[in-house]
Amino acid sequence: MAWFLNIYHCDRCRRVWTDEWSCTCDDECPHCGARDMSPVESKDLTELIVPDGNEFIVIRSPESAEHDPDYEEIGRFATRVKAKAFLHDFEPP
């Protein structure tokens, strides 16, 4: 399932907050309660490359994920370049 880090800016109190979710949806300001705030930016976190010692692991949020990304490892590589190349060519099942 797609996974996003949504960044919000409240029109009422001007505060900024983030929330991770499976879509780029509107949110309620946790500071003042203003409703229907749309994200000003969203970062796709569906597939990530994370360092692990001397290796780089490619993880992906599977279609079965619901309330959290529930990442699964889909590859492990000696360099970030190789991990990026794998991810560029990767086609989900």
mmCIF file of C-alpha atoms in Angstrom:
data_model
loop_
_atom_site.group_PDB
_atom_site.id
_atom_site.type_symbol
_atom_site.label_atom_id
_atom_site.label_comp_id
_atom_site.label_asym_id
_atom_site.label_seq_id
_atom_site.Cartn_x
_atom_site.Cartn_y
_atom_site.Cartn_z
ATOM 1 C CA MET A 1 0.000 0.000 0.000
ATOM 2 C CA ALA A 2 1.253 3.461 -0.716
ATOM 3 C CA TRP A 3 2.568 5.293 2.325
ATOM 4 C CA PHE A 4 3.136 9.041 2.690
ATOM 5 C CA LEU A 5 4.588 11.565 5.107
ATOM 6 C CA ASN A 6 2.158 14.481 4.858
ATOM 7 C CA ILE A 7 3.279 17.946 5.944
ATOM 8 C CA TYR A 8 0.583 20.408 6.987
ATOM 9 C CA HIS A 9 0.450 24.129 7.729
ATOM 10 C CA CYS A 10 -2.607 25.355 9.643
ATOM 11 C CA ASP A 11 -4.422 28.326 8.115
ATOM 12 C CA ARG A 12 -5.806 29.325 11.510
ATOM 13 C CA CYS A 13 -2.928 29.035 14.035
ATOM 14 C CA ARG A 14 -0.028 28.848 11.536
ATOM 15 C CA ARG A 15 1.468 25.773 13.225
ATOM 16 C CA VAL A 16 3.108 22.987 11.205
ATOM 17 C CA TRP A 17 2.733 19.255 11.790
ATOM 18 C CA THR A 18 3.317 15.963 10.016
ATOM 19 C CA ASP A 19 1.321 12.766 9.785
ATOM 20 C CA GLU A 20 1.993 9.469 8.042
ATOM 21 C CA TRP A 21 -0.875 7.872 6.186
ATOM 22 C CA SER A 22 -1.729 5.715 3.193
ATOM 23 C CA CYS A 23 -2.939 8.720 1.188
ATOM 24 C CA THR A 24 -2.422 12.458 0.903
ATOM 25 C CA CYS A 25 -5.583 13.278 2.820
ATOM 26 C CA ASP A 26 -6.827 16.318 4.702
ATOM 27 C CA ASP A 27 -6.221 16.395 8.450
ATOM 28 C CA GLU A 28 -7.357 18.219 11.574
ATOM 29 C CA CYS A 29 -4.842 20.562 13.204
ATOM 30 C CA PRO A 30 -3.674 18.910 16.438
ATOM 31 C CA HIS A 31 -2.974 22.349 17.937
ATOM 32 C CA CYS A 32 -6.211 24.311 17.397
ATOM 33 C CA GLY A 33 -8.635 21.781 15.889
ATOM 34 C CA ALA A 34 -9.081 23.511 12.526
ATOM 35 C CA ARG A 35 -10.493 20.973 10.088
ATOM 36 C CA ASP A 36 -9.889 20.055 6.466
ATOM 37 C CA MET A 37 -6.256 21.153 6.266
ATOM 38 C CA SER A 38 -4.703 19.802 3.063
ATOM 39 C CA PRO A 39 -1.047 18.789 3.016
ATOM 40 C CA VAL A 40 1.322 21.447 1.676
ATOM 41 C CA GLU A 41 3.755 18.677 0.787
ATOM 42 C CA SER A 42 3.736 14.876 0.757
ATOM 43 C CA LYS A 43 6.760 12.601 0.645
ATOM 44 C CA ASP A 44 6.302 9.116 -0.775
ATOM 45 C CA LEU A 45 7.542 6.577 1.789
ATOM 46 C CA THR A 46 6.183 3.490 0.020
ATOM 47 C CA GLU A 47 9.669 2.280 -0.914
ATOM 48 C CA LEU A 48 12.781 3.217 1.038
ATOM 49 C CA ILE A 49 16.484 2.446 1.108
ATOM 50 C CA VAL A 50 17.815 2.127 4.642
ATOM 51 C CA PRO A 51 21.434 1.543 5.690
ATOM 52 C CA ASP A 52 22.181 -1.534 7.787
ATOM 53 C CA GLY A 53 25.849 -1.791 8.715
ATOM 54 C CA ASN A 54 27.755 -2.085 5.436
ATOM 55 C CA GLU A 55 24.634 -2.912 3.417
ATOM 56 C CA PHE A 56 21.610 -1.077 2.079
ATOM 57 C CA ILE A 57 18.189 -2.644 2.471
ATOM 58 C CA VAL A 58 15.287 -1.864 0.160
ATOM 59 C CA ILE A 59 11.974 -2.002 2.008
ATOM 60 C CA ARG A 60 8.445 -1.626 0.693
ATOM 61 C CA SER A 61 5.019 -1.160 2.226
ATOM 62 C CA PRO A 62 2.983 -4.137 0.952
ATOM 63 C CA GLU A 63 -0.601 -3.986 -0.339
ATOM 64 C CA SER A 64 -1.683 -5.770 2.861
ATOM 65 C CA ALA A 65 -0.598 -2.810 5.054
ATOM 66 C CA GLU A 66 -3.451 -1.050 6.814
ATOM 67 C CA HIS A 67 -2.773 1.258 9.775
ATOM 68 C CA ASP A 68 1.020 1.381 9.452
ATOM 69 C CA PRO A 69 3.420 0.771 6.567
ATOM 70 C CA ASP A 70 4.333 -2.774 7.768
ATOM 71 C CA TYR A 71 7.514 -2.633 5.655
ATOM 72 C CA GLU A 72 8.933 -5.793 4.103
ATOM 73 C CA GLU A 73 12.514 -6.262 2.930
ATOM 74 C CA ILE A 74 12.628 -6.773 -0.841
ATOM 75 C CA GLY A 75 16.389 -6.529 -1.427
ATOM 76 C CA ARG A 76 19.771 -6.142 0.241
ATOM 77 C CA PHE A 77 22.763 -4.574 -1.527
ATOM 78 C CA ALA A 78 26.408 -3.681 -0.968
ATOM 79 C CA THR A 79 25.982 -0.105 -2.196
ATOM 80 C CA ARG A 80 23.245 2.544 -2.275
ATOM 81 C CA VAL A 81 23.772 2.833 -6.051
ATOM 82 C CA LYS A 82 22.897 -0.857 -6.527
ATOM 83 C CA ALA A 83 19.874 -0.494 -4.237
ATOM 84 C CA LYS A 84 18.643 2.514 -6.256
ATOM 85 C CA ALA A 85 19.136 0.612 -9.527
ATOM 86 C CA PHE A 86 17.138 -2.317 -8.156
ATOM 87 C CA LEU A 87 14.339 -0.025 -7.007
ATOM 88 C CA HIS A 88 14.280 1.764 -10.357
ATOM 89 C CA ASP A 89 13.645 -1.543 -12.161
ATOM 90 C CA PHE A 90 11.453 -3.157 -9.466
ATOM 91 C CA GLU A 91 7.921 -4.121 -10.449
ATOM 92 C CA PRO A 92 5.640 -5.159 -7.589
ATOM 93 C CA PRO A 93 4.049 -8.610 -7.936
#
